[in-house]
mmCIF file of C-alpha atoms in Angstrom:
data_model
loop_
_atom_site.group_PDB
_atom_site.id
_atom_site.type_symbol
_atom_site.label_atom_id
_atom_site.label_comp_id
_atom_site.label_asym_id
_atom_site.label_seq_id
_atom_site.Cartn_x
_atom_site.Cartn_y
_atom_site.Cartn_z
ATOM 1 C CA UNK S 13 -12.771 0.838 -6.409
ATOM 2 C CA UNK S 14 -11.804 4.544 -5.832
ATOM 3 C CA UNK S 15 -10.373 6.057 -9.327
ATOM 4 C CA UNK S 16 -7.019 5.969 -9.024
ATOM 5 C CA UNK S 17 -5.603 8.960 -10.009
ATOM 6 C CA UNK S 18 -8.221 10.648 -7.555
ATOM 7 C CA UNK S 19 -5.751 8.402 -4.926
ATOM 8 C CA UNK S 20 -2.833 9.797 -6.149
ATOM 9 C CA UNK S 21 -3.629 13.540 -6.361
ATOM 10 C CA UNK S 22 -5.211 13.742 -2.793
ATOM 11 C CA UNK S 23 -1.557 11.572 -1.050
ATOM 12 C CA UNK S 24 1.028 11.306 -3.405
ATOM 13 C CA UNK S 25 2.352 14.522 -2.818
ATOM 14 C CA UNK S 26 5.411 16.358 -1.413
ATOM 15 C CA UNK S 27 3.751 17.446 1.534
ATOM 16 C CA UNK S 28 3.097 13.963 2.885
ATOM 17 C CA UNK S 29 4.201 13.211 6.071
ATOM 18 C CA UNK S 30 4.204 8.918 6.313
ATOM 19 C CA UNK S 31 5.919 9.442 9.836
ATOM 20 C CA UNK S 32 2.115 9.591 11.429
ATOM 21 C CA UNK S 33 1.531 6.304 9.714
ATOM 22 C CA UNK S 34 1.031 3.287 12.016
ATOM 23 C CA UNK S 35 1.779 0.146 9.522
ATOM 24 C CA UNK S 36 1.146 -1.856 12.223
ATOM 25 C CA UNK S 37 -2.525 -1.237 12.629
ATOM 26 C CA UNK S 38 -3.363 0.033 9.454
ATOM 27 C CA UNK S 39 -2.492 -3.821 8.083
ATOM 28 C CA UNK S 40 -1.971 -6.024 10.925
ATOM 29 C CA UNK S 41 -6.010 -7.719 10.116
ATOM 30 C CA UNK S 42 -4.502 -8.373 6.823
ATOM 31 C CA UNK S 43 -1.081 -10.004 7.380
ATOM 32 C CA UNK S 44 -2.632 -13.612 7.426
ATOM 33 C CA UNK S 45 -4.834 -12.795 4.136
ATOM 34 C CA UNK S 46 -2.355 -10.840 1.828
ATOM 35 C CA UNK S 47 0.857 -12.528 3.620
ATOM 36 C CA UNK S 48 2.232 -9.389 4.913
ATOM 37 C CA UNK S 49 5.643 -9.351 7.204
ATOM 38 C CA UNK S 50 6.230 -6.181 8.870
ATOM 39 C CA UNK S 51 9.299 -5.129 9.744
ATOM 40 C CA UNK S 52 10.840 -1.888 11.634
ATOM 41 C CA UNK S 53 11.809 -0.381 7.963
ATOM 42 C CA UNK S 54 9.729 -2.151 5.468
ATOM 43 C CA UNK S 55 6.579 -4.256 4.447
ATOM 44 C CA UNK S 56 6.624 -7.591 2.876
ATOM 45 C CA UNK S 57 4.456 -9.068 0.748
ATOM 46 C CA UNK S 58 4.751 -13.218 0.559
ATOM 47 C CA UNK S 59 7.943 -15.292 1.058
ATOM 48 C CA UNK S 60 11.348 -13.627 0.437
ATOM 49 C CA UNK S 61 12.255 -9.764 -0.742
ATOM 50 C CA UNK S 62 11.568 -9.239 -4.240
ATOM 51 C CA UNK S 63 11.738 -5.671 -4.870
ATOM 52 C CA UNK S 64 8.228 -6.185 -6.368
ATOM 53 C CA UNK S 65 7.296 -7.535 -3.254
ATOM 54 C CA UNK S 66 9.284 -5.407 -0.745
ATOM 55 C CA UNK S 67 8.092 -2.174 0.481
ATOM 56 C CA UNK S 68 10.091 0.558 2.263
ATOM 57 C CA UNK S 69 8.346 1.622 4.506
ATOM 58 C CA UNK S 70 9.346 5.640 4.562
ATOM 59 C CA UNK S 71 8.396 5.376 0.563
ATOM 60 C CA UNK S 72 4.604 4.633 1.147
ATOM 61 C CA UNK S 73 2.915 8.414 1.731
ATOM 62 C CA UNK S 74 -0.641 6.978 2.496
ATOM 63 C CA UNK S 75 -2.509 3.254 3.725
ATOM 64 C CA UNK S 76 -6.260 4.037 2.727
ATOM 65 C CA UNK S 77 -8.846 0.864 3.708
ATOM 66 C CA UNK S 78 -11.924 1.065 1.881
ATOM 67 C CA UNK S 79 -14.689 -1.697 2.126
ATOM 68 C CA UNK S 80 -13.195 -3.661 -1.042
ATOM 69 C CA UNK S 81 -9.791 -2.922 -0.667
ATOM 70 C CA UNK S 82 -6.992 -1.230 0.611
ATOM 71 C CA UNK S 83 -4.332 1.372 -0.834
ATOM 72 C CA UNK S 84 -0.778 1.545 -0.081
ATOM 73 C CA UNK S 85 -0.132 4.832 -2.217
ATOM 74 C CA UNK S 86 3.397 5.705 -3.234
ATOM 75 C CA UNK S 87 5.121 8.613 -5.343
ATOM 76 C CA UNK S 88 4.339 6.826 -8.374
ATOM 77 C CA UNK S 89 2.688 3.613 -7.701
ATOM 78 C CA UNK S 90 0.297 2.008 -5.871
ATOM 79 C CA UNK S 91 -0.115 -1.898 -4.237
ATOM 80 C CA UNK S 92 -3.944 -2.032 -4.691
ATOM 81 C CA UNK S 93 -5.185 -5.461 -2.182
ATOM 82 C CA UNK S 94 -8.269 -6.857 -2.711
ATOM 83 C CA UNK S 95 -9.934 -7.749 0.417
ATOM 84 C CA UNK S 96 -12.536 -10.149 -1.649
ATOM 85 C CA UNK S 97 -10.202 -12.001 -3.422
ATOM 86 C CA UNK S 98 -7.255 -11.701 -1.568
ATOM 87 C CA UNK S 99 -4.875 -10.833 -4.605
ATOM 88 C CA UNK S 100 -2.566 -7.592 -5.060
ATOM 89 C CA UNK S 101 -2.423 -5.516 -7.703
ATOM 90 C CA UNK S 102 0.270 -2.880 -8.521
ATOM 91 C CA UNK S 103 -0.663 0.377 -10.678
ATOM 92 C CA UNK S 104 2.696 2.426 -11.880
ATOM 93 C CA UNK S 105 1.697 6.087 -12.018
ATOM 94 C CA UNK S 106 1.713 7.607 -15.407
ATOM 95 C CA UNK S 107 3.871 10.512 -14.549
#
């Protein structure tokens, strides 16, 4: 696991641009493990739209896949999935 505030200094920052983000294939190998809806504005984790579980998509600055897991980075959090276990964490950003 990357160290998180490493994560945050090198994408959560003003000059992110997520418009060059493709959700689509950045996370479509993942939608069956992690439960993932995409939709033209937002990502989905699981059944329903908790805001917990509800993404919008022109919040999240970077998607980084690693071997273990993968990053959906934020302003100030982060949905941290692990591809091993299948479970999703969320870090809030101590700002």
């Amino acid at each position: 696991m990357q160290n998180i505030e490493a994560l945050y200094s090198t994408y959560a920052t003003n000059s992110s641009n997520n418009a060059a983000i493709d959700f689509e294939a950045k996370l479509s190998q993942y939608k069956d493990q992690f439960s993932i809806t995409i939709t033209d504005t937002e990502i989905i984790f699981g059944e329903g739209k908790e805001s917990i579980s509800s993404l919008l998509q022109r919040n999240v600055l970077a998607i980084v896949d690693e071997p273990e897991y993968v990053y959906i980075i934020l302003h100030a959090s982060m949905f941290i999935l692990c591809k091993n276990t299948g479970e999703v964490k969320v870090n809030i950003r101590n700002l």
